[in-house]
């Protein structure tokens, strides 16, 4: 291909090599100036003893080219193999997952003919930070991490994506009526950044009703941005209801490197038979061309693909009597797309990737002033099975002193002391909140250490502490349920 833009390509496992070959052939025929560096990932790398499924030298290529076109891989059965996608995403800081979910009615079966939604999912934080603990025989915990820079990156990305792709609206899904601090931060940052994009409509939905609406009436959504867990679930729901699971591509975007792929897996049972549909990987590759600024080639490939679908040239997975005109294999499908380069769809909406307007730099949010942080108390969690919550309250109150007093005990977040409802399920894991009694008095680390020393002297089995801070006088912790 000559002096082109360097990209890293992995052919993957199962149907991977066939669909990659078809995809690369189409890109070449469209005149995309690419220089390909090939790396090995997947099954044989895993089975050679590399638990991450990627060869160490492959990272050099990824860091050099900064663009990764990846075919699906097979994760070997059995324990000890780490998810390659998670490793790549975490190592390279790919914070945004972008998944367009489009209906191609009447050419591909769908429940929602008008659907054209892009799900933008935060990819690094939330409950997926992987910080979990088993704290007693019966009690486990997973930490939900949401940071301001993490929210700013993903929300900014969503609005920039909308602007670049001529989208009209960005919707945010959170559950901030319950998780007021973590999801509350995501929602607040969304509102702050939305205000910098007055040309784009914005709205927020609570994720439960938002998800129901997305499954029922997806036509009302355009770009939807959300934290990691909701995005993981709803991007699959959205692809499924669009009818495009086998056709969808996705992008994982970082500040330095970006990865493009199909959303489906390696379909081992279809491998090597010239049966697989290369469309998901091809549409991932179209996103890659746009990322590289090759807008003209991206439009060409995308429109030739739409025309192929419209002309009824279909692989087995989307073939339908009466709609399809020709059942083709992977290679013939690629040939059909190549024949149609330069053509546009007649009925489906053509793709138009405009040249990036470099003069419109993303608007910068005003940096928020750093709030004054004051330590006002501490939660000490302990395991104890010696009696009722009243017994525990009386016992733990004996640790009062040195300015700190027991204010509250919760079990599973529900208040059980000083008063409790007999119906409350108790777990043997208790969170004891100590404060000074005066809202603004500052607690010192030494007071916390002294408190833990008294716990130790009383043989109380404390498991962890959590500091209670005020930020500019506002509590940075949740109240106990029923407090
Ligand atoms: P899959 O997506 O590979 O297959 C699901 C179904 O869809 C199968 O019936 C398959 O034949 C069909 N299918 C998938 N892609 C197709 C295509 N392009 N054309 C025609 N039919 C297609 O999911 P699976 O069977 O659950 O997983 C198989 C393997 O893929 C597993 O090892 C899994 O770990 C891996 N996987 C990899 C990725 C990735 O690399 N990103 C993603 C998902 C699954």
Coordinates of C-alpha atoms and ligand atoms in Angstrom, one line a residue, residues 15 19 41 70-77 84-85 245-247 259 261-270 275-281 315-318, ligand 1:
X15 CA -14.0 -16.1 11.4
X19 CA -13.7 -11.0 7.7
X41 CA -3.4 -11.8 19.5
X70 CA -9.0 -5.8 15.6
X71 CA -10.8 -9.0 14.5
X72 CA -12.6 -11.0 17.1
X73 CA -10.7 -13.6 19.1
X74 CA -11.6 -16.8 20.9
X75 CA -10.9 -16.8 24.6
X76 CA -9.9 -20.3 25.6
X77 CA -12.2 -22.2 28.0
X84 CA -7.8 -9.2 26.0
X85 CA -10.3 -6.4 25.5
X245 CA -25.9 -7.2 16.5
X246 CA -24.2 -9.0 13.6
X247 CA -23.7 -5.8 11.7
X259 CA -9.2 0.5 18.8
X261 CA -13.7 -3.8 15.9
X262 CA -17.0 -5.7 15.3
X263 CA -19.2 -6.2 18.3
X264 CA -19.7 -9.9 17.6
X265 CA -17.3 -12.7 18.6
X266 CA -15.2 -15.2 16.6
X267 CA -18.1 -17.6 15.8
X268 CA -15.8 -20.6 15.7
X269 CA -18.5 -22.9 14.2
X270 CA -18.6 -20.7 11.1
X275 CA -19.8 -17.9 5.4
X276 CA -19.3 -15.1 7.9
X277 CA -20.6 -11.6 7.4
X278 CA -17.8 -9.1 7.4
X279 CA -20.1 -6.1 8.0
X280 CA -19.5 -5.5 11.7
X281 CA -15.7 -5.3 11.2
X315 CA -24.7 -13.3 3.8
X316 CA -26.6 -16.2 5.4
X317 CA -27.1 -14.5 8.7
X318 CA -29.3 -11.7 7.3
Ligands
LIG1 P1 -20.3 -14.9 18.6 O1 -20.6 -13.5 18.4 O2 -19.0 -15.4 18.1 O3 -21.5 -15.8 17.9 C1 -22.8 -15.6 18.3 C2 -23.7 -16.1 17.1 O4 -23.6 -15.2 16.0 C3 -23.3 -17.4 16.5 O5 -24.4 -18.2 16.1 C4 -22.4 -17.1 15.3 O6 -22.4 -18.0 14.3 C5 -23.1 -15.8 14.8 N1 -22.2 -14.8 14.2 C6 -21.3 -14.0 14.9 N2 -20.7 -13.2 14.1 C7 -21.1 -13.5 12.8 C8 -20.7 -13.1 11.5 N3 -19.8 -12.1 11.4 N4 -21.4 -13.6 10.5 C9 -22.3 -14.6 10.7 N5 -22.6 -15.1 11.8 C10 -22.1 -14.5 12.9 O7 -20.4 -15.2 20.2 P2 -20.1 -16.5 21.0 O8 -20.4 -17.7 20.2 O9 -20.7 -16.3 22.3 O10 -18.5 -16.4 21.2 C11 -17.6 -17.1 20.4 C12 -16.2 -16.7 20.8 O11 -16.0 -15.3 20.6 C13 -15.9 -16.9 22.3 O12 -14.6 -17.4 22.5 C14 -15.9 -15.5 22.9 O13 -15.1 -15.3 24.0 C15 -15.4 -14.7 21.7 N6 -15.8 -13.3 21.7 C16 -14.9 -12.4 21.3 C17 -15.2 -11.0 21.2 C18 -14.1 -10.1 20.7 O14 -13.0 -10.5 20.4 N7 -14.4 -8.8 20.7 C19 -16.5 -10.6 21.5 C20 -17.5 -11.5 21.8 C21 -17.1 -12.9 22.0

